[in-house]
Structures are given as C-alpha cells and as structure tokens.
mmCIF file of C-alpha atoms and ligand atoms in Angstrom:
data_model
loop_
_atom_site.group_PDB
_atom_site.id
_atom_site.type_symbol
_atom_site.label_atom_id
_atom_site.label_comp_id
_atom_site.label_asym_id
_atom_site.label_seq_id
_atom_site.Cartn_x
_atom_site.Cartn_y
_atom_site.Cartn_z
ATOM 1 C CA MET M 86 -21.392 -2.764 -6.990
ATOM 2 C CA LYS M 87 -17.993 -4.173 -6.110
ATOM 3 C CA THR M 88 -17.141 -7.545 -7.623
ATOM 4 C CA THR M 89 -13.914 -8.618 -5.918
ATOM 5 C CA GLN M 90 -14.562 -10.000 -2.489
ATOM 6 C CA GLN M 91 -12.140 -8.714 0.109
ATOM 7 C CA ILE M 92 -10.150 -11.398 1.904
ATOM 8 C CA HIS M 93 -11.689 -10.587 5.305
ATOM 9 C CA GLU M 94 -15.171 -11.228 3.827
ATOM 10 C CA TYR M 95 -14.529 -14.951 3.313
ATOM 11 C CA HIS M 96 -15.816 -17.396 5.915
ATOM 12 C CA LEU M 97 -12.402 -19.071 5.951
ATOM 13 C CA TRP M 98 -10.912 -15.761 7.052
ATOM 14 C CA ASN M 99 -13.081 -15.687 10.169
ATOM 15 C CA LYS M 100 -11.657 -19.044 11.153
ATOM 16 C CA LEU M 101 -8.081 -18.072 10.373
ATOM 17 C CA SER M 102 -8.272 -14.657 12.000
ATOM 18 C CA LYS M 103 -8.424 -16.152 15.478
ATOM 19 C CA HIS M 104 -4.810 -17.356 15.306
ATOM 20 C CA ARG M 105 -1.523 -16.077 13.959
ATOM 21 C CA SER M 106 -1.159 -17.977 10.675
ATOM 22 C CA LEU M 107 0.380 -17.092 7.344
ATOM 23 C CA VAL M 108 -2.170 -16.403 4.594
ATOM 24 C CA SER M 109 -0.537 -14.024 2.152
ATOM 25 C CA PHE M 110 2.658 -12.222 1.284
ATOM 26 C CA ASN M 111 3.773 -9.328 -0.882
ATOM 27 C CA ILE M 112 6.796 -9.616 -3.134
ATOM 28 C CA GLU M 113 8.545 -6.391 -4.141
ATOM 29 C CA LEU M 114 10.048 -7.712 -7.354
ATOM 30 C CA THR M 115 12.115 -4.570 -7.797
ATOM 31 C CA ALA M 116 12.649 -1.120 -6.314
ATOM 32 C CA ARG M 117 13.084 0.285 -9.828
ATOM 33 C CA CYS M 118 10.480 1.986 -11.978
ATOM 34 C CA ASN M 119 10.214 3.343 -15.521
ATOM 35 C CA ASN M 120 8.330 6.363 -14.112
ATOM 36 C CA ASN M 121 9.689 8.965 -11.710
ATOM 37 C CA CYS M 122 6.593 10.072 -9.816
ATOM 38 C CA HIS M 123 6.937 13.035 -7.466
ATOM 39 C CA HIS M 124 5.282 11.231 -4.579
ATOM 40 C CA CYS M 125 6.855 7.792 -4.960
ATOM 41 C CA TYR M 126 8.334 6.060 -1.919
ATOM 42 C CA ILE M 127 10.149 3.326 -3.874
ATOM 43 C CA ASN M 128 11.470 4.132 -7.331
ATOM 44 C CA LEU M 129 15.081 3.812 -8.278
ATOM 45 C CA PRO M 130 15.892 4.496 -11.954
ATOM 46 C CA ALA M 131 14.891 1.713 -14.363
ATOM 47 C CA GLY M 132 18.482 1.000 -15.380
ATOM 48 C CA ASP M 133 20.057 1.245 -11.904
ATOM 49 C CA THR M 134 22.679 -1.506 -12.140
ATOM 50 C CA ARG M 135 23.434 -1.597 -8.404
ATOM 51 C CA ALA M 136 19.755 -2.134 -7.694
ATOM 52 C CA ILE M 137 19.545 -4.851 -10.344
ATOM 53 C CA GLU M 138 22.499 -6.670 -8.764
ATOM 54 C CA LYS M 139 20.810 -6.653 -5.347
ATOM 55 C CA GLU M 140 17.417 -7.875 -6.570
ATOM 56 C CA LEU M 141 16.316 -11.354 -5.574
ATOM 57 C CA SER M 142 16.825 -13.858 -8.361
ATOM 58 C CA ARG M 143 14.011 -16.018 -9.673
ATOM 59 C CA LEU M 144 15.624 -18.947 -7.860
ATOM 60 C CA GLU M 145 15.666 -17.099 -4.535
ATOM 61 C CA ILE M 146 12.066 -15.982 -4.967
ATOM 62 C CA ASN M 147 11.039 -19.562 -5.640
ATOM 63 C CA ARG M 148 12.848 -20.805 -2.562
ATOM 64 C CA ILE M 149 11.139 -18.261 -0.316
ATOM 65 C CA ALA M 150 7.738 -18.722 -1.967
ATOM 66 C CA ASP M 151 8.012 -22.496 -1.430
ATOM 67 C CA GLU M 152 8.677 -21.858 2.250
ATOM 68 C CA ALA M 153 5.707 -19.482 2.386
ATOM 69 C CA VAL M 154 3.426 -22.125 0.879
ATOM 70 C CA GLU M 155 4.809 -24.647 3.357
ATOM 71 C CA LEU M 156 3.824 -22.261 6.153
ATOM 72 C CA GLY M 157 0.296 -21.979 4.742
ATOM 73 C CA ALA M 158 0.295 -19.031 2.326
ATOM 74 C CA LEU M 159 -2.497 -19.024 -0.248
ATOM 75 C CA TRP M 160 -2.116 -15.665 -1.895
ATOM 76 C CA CYS M 161 0.650 -13.348 -2.988
ATOM 77 C CA LEU M 162 0.886 -9.864 -4.420
ATOM 78 C CA LEU M 163 3.546 -8.837 -6.909
ATOM 79 C CA THR M 164 4.519 -5.222 -6.537
ATOM 80 C CA GLY M 165 7.497 -2.888 -6.901
ATOM 81 C CA GLY M 166 8.597 -0.282 -7.980
ATOM 82 C CA GLU M 167 7.153 -1.480 -11.251
ATOM 83 C CA PRO M 168 7.153 -5.306 -11.234
ATOM 84 C CA LEU M 169 6.869 -5.567 -15.025
ATOM 85 C CA LEU M 170 10.327 -4.034 -15.366
ATOM 86 C CA ARG M 171 11.762 -7.426 -14.493
ATOM 87 C CA ASN M 172 12.708 -9.349 -17.638
ATOM 88 C CA ASP M 173 11.729 -12.543 -15.863
ATOM 89 C CA PHE M 174 8.336 -11.253 -14.670
ATOM 90 C CA SER M 175 6.374 -13.817 -16.719
ATOM 91 C CA GLN M 176 8.415 -16.760 -15.463
ATOM 92 C CA ILE M 177 8.138 -15.638 -11.843
ATOM 93 C CA TYR M 178 4.384 -15.082 -12.222
ATOM 94 C CA LEU M 179 3.979 -18.538 -13.728
ATOM 95 C CA ASP M 180 6.168 -20.161 -11.050
ATOM 96 C CA LEU M 181 3.894 -18.704 -8.352
ATOM 97 C CA LYS M 182 0.712 -19.724 -10.147
ATOM 98 C CA LYS M 183 2.037 -23.266 -10.508
ATOM 99 C CA LYS M 184 2.508 -23.460 -6.764
ATOM 100 C CA GLY M 185 -1.259 -22.975 -6.514
ATOM 101 C CA LEU M 186 -1.055 -19.427 -5.195
ATOM 102 C CA LEU M 187 -3.634 -16.768 -5.975
ATOM 103 C CA VAL M 188 -1.575 -13.962 -7.489
ATOM 104 C CA SER M 189 -2.394 -10.238 -7.651
ATOM 105 C CA VAL M 190 -0.306 -7.636 -9.440
ATOM 106 C CA PHE M 191 0.171 -3.913 -8.790
ATOM 107 C CA THR M 192 1.303 -2.029 -11.892
ATOM 108 C CA ASN M 193 1.302 1.374 -13.555
ATOM 109 C CA ALA M 194 0.151 -0.481 -16.741
ATOM 110 C CA THR M 195 2.671 1.271 -18.994
ATOM 111 C CA LEU M 196 4.581 -1.959 -19.713
ATOM 112 C CA ILE M 197 1.559 -4.183 -20.332
ATOM 113 C CA ASN M 198 1.880 -5.793 -23.762
ATOM 114 C CA THR M 199 0.141 -8.582 -25.693
ATOM 115 C CA GLU M 200 2.400 -11.287 -24.200
ATOM 116 C CA ILE M 201 1.531 -10.245 -20.635
ATOM 117 C CA VAL M 202 -2.163 -10.102 -21.483
ATOM 118 C CA GLN M 203 -1.944 -13.560 -23.052
ATOM 119 C CA LEU M 204 -0.278 -14.838 -19.874
ATOM 120 C CA PHE M 205 -3.007 -13.288 -17.704
ATOM 121 C CA LYS M 206 -5.724 -14.768 -19.913
ATOM 122 C CA GLN M 207 -4.241 -18.225 -19.680
ATOM 123 C CA TYR M 208 -3.361 -18.014 -15.993
ATOM 124 C CA PRO M 209 -5.709 -15.385 -14.538
ATOM 125 C CA PRO M 210 -4.498 -13.162 -11.727
ATOM 126 C CA ARG M 211 -6.759 -12.625 -8.739
ATOM 127 C CA ALA M 212 -6.671 -8.940 -9.637
ATOM 128 C CA VAL M 213 -4.536 -6.406 -11.427
ATOM 129 C CA GLU M 214 -4.458 -3.116 -9.563
ATOM 130 C CA VAL M 215 -3.582 -0.139 -11.747
ATOM 131 C CA SER M 216 -2.440 3.231 -10.445
ATOM 132 C CA VAL M 217 -3.894 6.231 -12.267
ATOM 133 C CA TYR M 218 -1.953 9.487 -12.004
ATOM 134 C CA GLY M 219 -4.055 11.590 -14.371
ATOM 135 C CA ILE M 220 -6.442 11.223 -17.263
ATOM 136 C CA THR M 221 -4.812 13.810 -19.503
ATOM 137 C CA ALA M 222 -1.270 13.598 -20.811
ATOM 138 C CA GLU M 223 -0.456 16.923 -19.181
ATOM 139 C CA THR M 224 -1.437 15.868 -15.649
ATOM 140 C CA TYR M 225 -0.289 12.268 -15.923
ATOM 141 C CA GLU M 226 3.173 13.283 -17.072
ATOM 142 C CA GLU M 227 3.340 16.145 -14.588
ATOM 143 C CA VAL M 228 3.173 13.374 -11.944
ATOM 144 C CA THR M 229 5.335 10.734 -13.629
ATOM 145 C CA ARG M 230 7.893 13.207 -15.016
ATOM 146 C CA LYS M 231 8.402 10.990 -18.056
ATOM 147 C CA GLN M 232 7.289 11.874 -21.561
ATOM 148 C CA GLY M 233 5.260 9.280 -23.430
ATOM 149 C CA THR M 234 4.040 7.529 -20.298
ATOM 150 C CA PHE M 235 0.415 8.631 -20.712
ATOM 151 C CA ILE M 236 0.121 6.977 -24.131
ATOM 152 C CA ALA M 237 1.841 3.860 -22.756
ATOM 153 C CA PHE M 238 -0.610 3.822 -19.812
ATOM 154 C CA GLN M 239 -3.615 4.194 -22.127
ATOM 155 C CA ASN M 240 -2.388 1.399 -24.411
ATOM 156 C CA GLY M 241 -1.596 -0.959 -21.551
ATOM 157 C CA LEU M 242 -4.907 -0.359 -19.848
ATOM 158 C CA LYS M 243 -6.824 -0.873 -23.078
ATOM 159 C CA LEU M 244 -5.086 -4.208 -23.639
ATOM 160 C CA LEU M 245 -6.085 -5.350 -20.147
ATOM 161 C CA LEU M 246 -9.691 -4.185 -20.361
ATOM 162 C CA ASP M 247 -10.239 -5.448 -23.922
ATOM 163 C CA ALA M 248 -9.016 -8.879 -22.814
ATOM 164 C CA GLY M 249 -11.487 -8.902 -19.917
ATOM 165 C CA ILE M 250 -8.763 -8.942 -17.260
ATOM 166 C CA LYS M 251 -10.157 -7.879 -13.897
ATOM 167 C CA VAL M 252 -8.751 -4.434 -13.118
ATOM 168 C CA ARG M 253 -9.019 -2.467 -9.915
ATOM 169 C CA PHE M 254 -7.993 1.186 -9.859
ATOM 170 C CA LYS M 255 -6.328 3.355 -7.281
ATOM 171 C CA ALA M 256 -4.932 6.864 -7.227
ATOM 172 C CA MET M 257 -2.725 8.973 -5.049
ATOM 173 C CA SER M 258 -3.931 12.536 -4.613
ATOM 174 C CA LEU M 259 -1.174 15.097 -4.741
ATOM 175 C CA LYS M 260 -0.697 18.741 -5.691
ATOM 176 C CA SER M 261 0.177 17.813 -9.278
ATOM 177 C CA ASN M 262 -3.113 16.007 -9.983
ATOM 178 C CA TYR M 263 -5.439 17.559 -7.408
ATOM 179 C CA HIS M 264 -7.335 19.572 -10.020
ATOM 180 C CA GLU M 265 -8.147 16.363 -11.918
ATOM 181 C CA MET M 266 -9.109 14.048 -9.066
ATOM 182 C CA GLN M 267 -12.864 14.132 -9.684
ATOM 183 C CA ARG M 268 -12.346 13.240 -13.326
ATOM 184 C CA ILE M 269 -9.857 10.528 -12.353
ATOM 185 C CA ALA M 270 -12.508 9.025 -10.051
ATOM 186 C CA GLU M 271 -15.134 9.113 -12.830
ATOM 187 C CA PHE M 272 -12.668 7.571 -15.273
ATOM 188 C CA CYS M 273 -11.862 4.706 -12.902
ATOM 189 C CA ARG M 274 -15.422 4.019 -11.760
ATOM 190 C CA SER M 275 -16.673 3.919 -15.338
ATOM 191 C CA ARG M 276 -14.124 1.229 -16.232
ATOM 192 C CA SER M 277 -14.330 -1.106 -13.259
ATOM 193 C CA ASP M 278 -17.087 -2.230 -10.923
ATOM 194 C CA ASP M 279 -14.511 -2.819 -8.237
ATOM 195 C CA VAL M 280 -13.773 -0.434 -5.400
ATOM 196 C CA PHE M 281 -11.865 2.667 -6.476
ATOM 197 C CA ARG M 282 -9.724 4.135 -3.756
ATOM 198 C CA PHE M 283 -7.685 7.294 -3.603
ATOM 199 C CA ASP M 284 -5.221 8.265 -0.941
ATOM 200 C CA PRO M 285 -4.140 11.800 -0.044
ATOM 201 C CA PHE M 286 -1.726 10.702 2.719
ATOM 202 C CA LEU M 287 1.712 10.591 1.109
ATOM 203 C CA HIS M 288 4.193 8.802 3.304
ATOM 204 C CA LEU M 289 7.932 9.163 2.963
ATOM 205 C CA ARG M 290 10.456 7.008 1.179
ATOM 206 C CA TYR M 291 11.634 3.569 2.193
ATOM 207 C CA ASP M 292 15.244 4.518 1.377
ATOM 208 C CA LEU M 293 14.928 7.667 3.576
ATOM 209 C CA ASN M 294 16.304 9.784 0.675
ATOM 210 C CA GLU M 295 16.168 13.335 2.060
ATOM 211 C CA LYS M 296 15.955 15.166 -1.265
ATOM 212 C CA ARG M 297 13.103 12.974 -2.487
ATOM 213 C CA ASN M 298 11.362 13.222 0.877
ATOM 214 C CA LYS M 299 11.296 17.028 0.550
ATOM 215 C CA GLU M 300 9.625 16.617 -2.858
ATOM 216 C CA ILE M 301 7.016 14.312 -1.364
ATOM 217 C CA ILE M 302 6.256 16.786 1.428
ATOM 218 C CA THR M 303 5.749 19.617 -1.066
ATOM 219 C CA GLN M 304 3.259 17.408 -2.935
ATOM 220 C CA ARG M 305 1.090 16.745 0.120
ATOM 221 C CA LEU M 306 -2.378 18.274 -0.041
ATOM 222 C CA THR M 307 -3.301 20.771 2.659
ATOM 223 C CA PRO M 308 -6.008 19.729 5.142
ATOM 224 C CA SER M 309 -8.534 21.988 3.413
ATOM 225 C CA GLN M 310 -7.716 20.474 0.008
ATOM 226 C CA ILE M 311 -8.261 16.977 1.435
ATOM 227 C CA ILE M 312 -11.610 18.008 2.915
ATOM 228 C CA ALA M 313 -12.713 19.659 -0.345
ATOM 229 C CA LEU M 314 -11.781 16.517 -2.256
ATOM 230 C CA GLU M 315 -13.613 14.240 0.141
ATOM 231 C CA ARG M 316 -16.676 16.474 0.206
ATOM 232 C CA SER M 317 -16.872 16.401 -3.561
ATOM 233 C CA ASP M 318 -17.001 12.582 -3.640
ATOM 234 C CA ILE M 319 -20.141 11.050 -2.142
ATOM 235 C CA GLU M 320 -18.660 7.550 -1.687
ATOM 236 C CA ARG M 321 -15.648 9.034 0.007
ATOM 237 C CA THR M 322 -17.726 11.304 2.241
ATOM 238 C CA ASP M 323 -19.672 8.272 3.459
ATOM 239 C CA SER M 324 -16.575 6.213 4.174
ATOM 240 C CA VAL M 325 -14.830 9.050 6.049
ATOM 241 C CA LYS M 326 -17.949 9.605 8.153
ATOM 242 C CA LYS M 327 -17.899 5.906 9.034
ATOM 243 C CA LEU M 328 -14.244 6.185 10.033
ATOM 244 C CA CYS M 329 -15.099 9.160 12.231
ATOM 245 C CA ASN M 330 -17.774 7.155 13.975
ATOM 246 C CA GLN M 331 -15.411 4.241 14.578
ATOM 247 C CA GLN M 332 -12.828 6.440 16.218
ATOM 248 C CA GLN M 333 -13.466 5.479 19.816
ATOM 249 C CA ASN M 334 -13.068 1.791 19.044
ATOM 250 C CA ALA M 335 -9.762 2.388 17.316
ATOM 251 C CA THR M 336 -7.825 3.050 20.477
ATOM 252 C CA GLU M 337 -9.831 1.022 22.955
ATOM 253 C CA ASN M 338 -7.309 -1.775 23.293
ATOM 254 C CA THR M 339 -4.099 0.007 22.508
ATOM 255 C CA THR M 340 -3.162 1.883 25.624
ATOM 256 C CA ALA M 341 -3.042 -0.847 28.252
ATOM 257 C CA SER M 342 -0.454 -3.236 26.794
ATOM 258 C CA ASN M 343 2.246 -0.753 25.759
ATOM 259 C CA LEU M 344 2.820 -2.859 22.664
ATOM 260 C CA ILE M 345 4.179 -0.774 19.781
ATOM 261 C CA PHE M 346 2.231 -2.644 17.122
ATOM 262 C CA ASN M 347 -1.517 -2.847 17.633
ATOM 263 C CA CYS M 348 -2.562 -2.771 14.007
ATOM 264 C CA GLY M 349 -2.621 -6.500 13.255
ATOM 265 C CA ILE M 350 0.623 -6.591 11.241
ATOM 266 C CA GLY M 351 2.447 -9.867 11.108
ATOM 267 C CA LYS M 352 -0.624 -11.869 11.968
ATOM 268 C CA HIS M 353 -1.348 -13.207 8.495
ATOM 269 C CA ASP M 354 1.118 -11.681 6.071
ATOM 270 C CA PHE M 355 4.579 -10.328 5.437
ATOM 271 C CA THR M 356 6.500 -8.450 2.766
ATOM 272 C CA LEU M 357 9.425 -9.910 0.888
ATOM 273 C CA GLY M 358 11.633 -6.943 -0.029
ATOM 274 C CA TRP M 359 13.294 -6.696 -3.430
ATOM 275 C CA ASP M 360 16.713 -7.223 -1.813
ATOM 276 C CA GLY M 361 15.718 -10.208 0.308
ATOM 277 C CA THR M 362 14.455 -8.456 3.421
ATOM 278 C CA PHE M 363 11.586 -9.866 5.457
ATOM 279 C CA ARG M 364 9.296 -7.185 6.904
ATOM 280 C CA LEU M 365 6.021 -7.455 8.749
ATOM 281 C CA CYS M 366 4.518 -4.746 6.580
ATOM 282 C CA SER M 367 5.907 -3.129 3.480
ATOM 283 C CA ALA M 368 6.472 0.283 5.108
ATOM 284 C CA LEU M 369 8.170 -1.065 8.227
ATOM 285 C CA GLN M 370 11.832 -0.206 7.609
ATOM 286 C CA HIS M 371 13.081 0.209 11.193
ATOM 287 C CA PRO M 372 16.359 -1.793 11.343
ATOM 288 C CA GLU M 373 15.213 -3.749 14.406
ATOM 289 C CA CYS M 374 12.159 -4.916 12.458
ATOM 290 C CA VAL M 375 13.940 -6.195 9.348
ATOM 291 C CA TYR M 376 15.274 -9.735 8.835
ATOM 292 C CA ASP M 377 17.644 -10.710 6.007
ATOM 293 C CA LEU M 378 16.263 -13.796 4.266
ATOM 294 C CA ARG M 379 19.519 -14.199 2.358
ATOM 295 C CA LYS M 380 21.215 -14.996 5.658
ATOM 296 C CA GLY M 381 18.391 -16.987 7.204
ATOM 297 C CA ASN M 382 15.139 -18.591 6.179
ATOM 298 C CA LEU M 383 11.449 -17.791 6.210
ATOM 299 C CA LYS M 384 10.546 -20.304 8.887
ATOM 300 C CA ASP M 385 12.966 -18.654 11.288
ATOM 301 C CA ALA M 386 11.774 -15.161 10.279
ATOM 302 C CA TRP M 387 8.086 -16.020 10.679
ATOM 303 C CA LEU M 388 8.252 -18.225 13.761
ATOM 304 C CA ASN M 389 11.119 -16.686 15.752
ATOM 305 C CA PHE M 390 11.927 -13.187 14.551
ATOM 306 C CA ALA M 391 8.397 -11.841 13.906
ATOM 307 C CA PRO M 392 7.083 -12.569 17.423
ATOM 308 C CA LYS M 393 9.988 -10.550 18.858
ATOM 309 C CA VAL M 394 9.020 -7.565 16.693
ATOM 310 C CA LEU M 395 5.372 -7.956 17.616
ATOM 311 C CA ASN M 396 6.357 -7.953 21.266
ATOM 312 C CA MET M 397 8.288 -4.660 21.077
ATOM 313 C CA ARG M 398 6.988 -2.279 23.715
ATOM 314 C CA ARG M 399 6.936 1.416 24.376
ATOM 315 C CA GLU M 400 8.457 2.904 27.496
ATOM 316 C CA PRO M 401 6.582 1.722 30.608
ATOM 317 C CA ASN M 402 3.748 4.107 31.480
ATOM 318 C CA SER M 403 4.397 6.159 28.373
ATOM 319 C CA ILE M 404 1.486 8.209 27.123
ATOM 320 C CA ASP M 405 2.577 8.568 23.508
ATOM 321 C CA ASP M 406 0.033 10.774 21.788
ATOM 322 C CA CYS M 407 -0.907 8.460 18.963
ATOM 323 C CA TYR M 408 -1.663 5.524 21.268
ATOM 324 C CA ASN M 409 -4.174 7.596 23.155
ATOM 325 C CA CYS M 410 -5.666 9.335 20.170
ATOM 326 C CA ARG M 411 -9.247 8.755 19.108
ATOM 327 C CA LEU M 412 -8.465 10.137 15.627
ATOM 328 C CA VAL M 413 -5.947 7.460 14.688
ATOM 329 C CA ASN M 414 -8.395 6.015 12.134
ATOM 330 C CA LEU M 415 -8.431 9.331 10.324
ATOM 331 C CA CYS M 416 -4.766 10.045 9.879
ATOM 332 C CA SER M 417 -2.960 7.026 8.380
ATOM 333 C CA TRP M 418 -0.626 7.131 11.376
ATOM 334 C CA CYS M 419 1.142 3.889 12.206
ATOM 335 C CA PRO M 420 4.528 3.033 13.727
ATOM 336 C CA ALA M 421 6.026 2.292 10.304
ATOM 337 C CA HIS M 422 5.017 5.664 8.857
ATOM 338 C CA SER M 423 6.124 7.340 12.089
ATOM 339 C CA TYR M 424 9.597 5.828 11.618
ATOM 340 C CA LEU M 425 9.820 6.996 8.001
ATOM 341 C CA GLU M 426 8.793 10.502 9.039
ATOM 342 C CA ASN M 427 10.472 10.994 12.412
ATOM 343 C CA GLY M 428 13.008 8.199 12.882
ATOM 344 C CA SER M 429 10.916 6.954 15.813
ATOM 345 C CA LEU M 430 8.156 4.356 15.861
ATOM 346 C CA VAL M 431 5.891 6.185 18.269
ATOM 347 C CA THR M 432 5.663 9.887 17.391
ATOM 348 C CA PRO M 433 2.891 11.825 15.623
ATOM 349 C CA ILE M 434 3.195 12.813 11.982
ATOM 350 C CA LYS M 435 2.520 16.551 11.909
ATOM 351 C CA ASP M 436 0.963 16.817 8.443
ATOM 352 C CA PHE M 437 -1.207 13.709 8.928
ATOM 353 C CA CYS M 438 -2.227 14.944 12.358
ATOM 354 C CA GLU M 439 -3.462 18.293 11.042
ATOM 355 C CA SER M 440 -5.434 16.578 8.303
ATOM 356 C CA ALA M 441 -6.990 14.137 10.787
ATOM 357 C CA HIS M 442 -8.207 16.976 12.974
ATOM 358 C CA ALA M 443 -9.588 18.801 9.943
ATOM 359 C CA ARG M 444 -11.391 15.633 8.760
ATOM 360 C CA ASN M 445 -12.879 15.108 12.173
ATOM 361 C CA LYS M 446 -14.073 18.694 12.270
ATOM 362 C CA ALA M 447 -15.599 18.409 8.825
ATOM 363 C CA PHE M 448 -17.123 14.941 8.949
ATOM 364 C CA GLY M 449 -17.097 13.616 12.465
ATOM 365 C CA VAL M 450 -17.759 14.060 16.117
ATOM 366 C CA ILE M 451 -15.997 16.696 18.156
ATOM 367 C CA ASP M 452 -17.028 15.461 21.564
ATOM 368 C CA HIS M 453 -18.220 11.897 20.807
ATOM 369 C CA GLN M 454 -21.889 12.993 20.761
ATOM 370 C CA THR M 455 -22.466 15.678 18.227
ATOM 371 C CA SER M 456 -21.899 13.907 14.912
ATOM 372 C CA GLU M 457 -25.455 14.293 13.644
ATOM 373 C CA HIS M 458 -25.390 17.994 14.401
ATOM 374 C CA GLU M 459 -22.024 18.714 12.859
ATOM 375 C CA GLU M 460 -22.280 21.000 9.881
ATOM 376 C CA ILE M 461 -20.670 19.491 6.810
HETATM 377 S S1 SF4 U 25 4.618 4.402 -11.315
HETATM 378 FE FE1 SF4 U 25 4.403 3.765 -9.165
HETATM 379 S S2 SF4 U 25 6.360 2.794 -8.611
HETATM 380 FE FE2 SF4 U 25 6.660 4.013 -10.499
HETATM 381 S S3 SF4 U 25 7.414 5.996 -9.876
HETATM 382 FE FE3 SF4 U 25 5.179 6.137 -10.057
HETATM 383 S S4 SF4 U 25 4.375 5.659 -7.996
HETATM 384 FE FE4 SF4 U 25 6.514 4.957 -8.071
HETATM 385 S S1 SF4 U 26 -0.761 11.692 14.239
HETATM 386 FE FE1 SF4 U 26 -2.163 12.993 15.438
HETATM 387 S S2 SF4 U 26 -4.245 12.410 14.798
HETATM 388 FE FE2 SF4 U 26 -2.810 10.783 14.152
HETATM 389 S S3 SF4 U 26 -2.857 9.290 15.825
HETATM 390 FE FE3 SF4 U 26 -1.125 10.662 16.189
HETATM 391 S S4 SF4 U 26 -1.938 12.249 17.551
HETATM 392 FE FE4 SF4 U 26 -3.696 11.198 16.603
#
C-alpha cells in the first residue's frame, strides 16, 4: 500500500488544475556529485571550482524562493547533482521550511549524517527520495564508479530509516545493474510502503557532453532486456499494460494545435537551475526555452517568458512522427528529451522508439482491439 499521496490526488489539485498557476518548483542546488554514475545526466566532479563559482548562493535562492511563494508555490523539491554536497544545504533547507513550503529531497543517501537526520526529524521533509544503484558493493560501485560509496549509501539509508524519516526509492535500470534489478526492487519494497519506481529510459546529458553521452547510450538496455525486466515484475507489468491501453488518448489532442508542448509543462511548476536558469521542466535545455533569473526575475519568467515557450509551434501542417504516435505513452519521448538526443524538439528518439514498439508488442494492443488476445 502506498502511503504518500501524489499531488494530483488532492482535492485542491483538481481546483488548481483548471488554470495555469504556480504550485511547485524544483531547485537544482548543484550540478556536482560525489558519485560518477555511468548513466548520469548531471554530475560534474564534486570539487569542480568553476561549477561552485556559478552555483546560486543561498541569498539568491532565497530571493527566488520568496518570489515563488509570492506567486503561489506551496512545495519545492531539492535536487542536484547531489544536493547534500552543498555546505549550506541545512541552512537552505531550513530557509525554505520557514517560508512554509513543503520540501522534498532527492539524494543518493551517501552524505546523510546524524546532523541531517536531526534536521529532518525536527523539520520533516515531505519525502526523501533515494536512488538505489545496486544492493551489493560490486554492482553499486560498478554504477557509481567510486569506491566506498556502497558502505556510505548503506550507512546513510540506515540513519534515515532508523529515524523514521519517510523514504521513497527509485532506480535507474542500466547494463551495469540489470542483473540485480529484481533484487533491487525487493530491497526497496521491503523498506518502504511507498511506490517504488524504476526507469530503463536513460536520457542524455543536460550539458550535451558528447563523451559522456556515448557512455549513457552504451548503458541503455535493449528492448528485449526492458521487456524481460518488466515481465519479471508483476506491478510493473500491470502499469505498462495500463499505459498501453491509454495510448489512444495520449495523442488525441496533440495533432490539431501544432503546439510543441502538449505535456502540461509550465502549468504548475518550473525548475530553478543550479546556475540561475529558469526552465519549464528540468530536462528542457533548448536555448530558446531557458531564462536567466540572474538577469531578470521570476515574475517576468513565469508571467511573460513561459507563455511564449508554451506557445511555440511546429511547422504549419507538419506531421512530425511523435505528435501522431499512439505509442508516445510507452517511450518517454518528449520535446525536451528529443532536444537532448537530436538537437531538435520534435524528432523521434531511435532507442526509445524501438523499446516502445517492443513494449506495445509484448504488453499492449497492436491494432487497438486485440489487447486481451495478445500473448504475453
Ligand atoms: S548519484 Fe545521482 S547525481 Fe550522482 S552521479 Fe549518480 S545519478 Fe548522478
Ligand atoms: S519516439 Fe517513436 S514511439 Fe516514441 S512518440 Fe516518437 S514515434 Fe512514437
């Protein structure tokens, strides 16, 4: 049974969802991380001085968070890189809590210590979401490429769980931990009642680093590995089947308007980048979609800049494949990921596309009518 209610399950959300209004925002506190995971899309070295110099200061974060609250925000997520790498993490966390915000934290748990746990006990986060890369030292450190990180992860997680801090788990599935995914799922589900999610769709890096992108691509699971993984997990099988059955609805409203963004971004949230950028979703790095909050302010970004991005259109009468595709729910395709992969907001992502077709063949409907008869 899951214990953390999702934001869209609240009655208040139904009221808010009818209009464009700010509800939440993500803060990338840093692009640095103490790990060096193969698949990571945002991890500069922990001691990268140029990155440190560009990071938003506590003062700047407070200024922008105050503006966000003024615009109606109730909730914020602290993420990275690894947010606990910041020496001023505790002060920033406390600043946000004192503004009355609900605060969630994404972490790899390796830097959790007694002081952080004490802080979380005194000022509880809405949730702490921990990424699990393996449940043996060998696999975990094959992913993170840093010795000693498995012990640090185990210690940090134990501190959180022993203190009764609400933890939610997630995992990325990649070649380096594929063989352990079932055990990772068991490990996570036995330690938290909350939803455990794993994701085999590895998107490319925010900094467009070509060398690191090649590493990410070599870590992507093949379509048949994804299917095998999803078949071996009953909860996952059920949720993928549901996605397959929703596929017609996914594109119903997308073809007529020629809008580039049909996914609901920018309606209720935004991402504050580690270097002061304003983005409508964390992955959306296209230069025309990024606003510099160091040169402007959040009110201008939210009220004037964002609507222009949301109004960006495809070529008139274009029939871009992904906007007419009934499998879009199955492939993690979106304009932001398309840009990271292809340098264009509107083109298919080959690897994702192949996996979507394989998932549909394995779990879904081929011709909109045969789902019950499909052999799985
Ligand atoms: S722990 Fe997370 S942020 Fe750090 S390198 Fe791994 S995936 Fe990236
Ligand atoms: S990437 Fe392929 S499966 Fe995904 S939406 Fe585009 S055409 Fe459809």
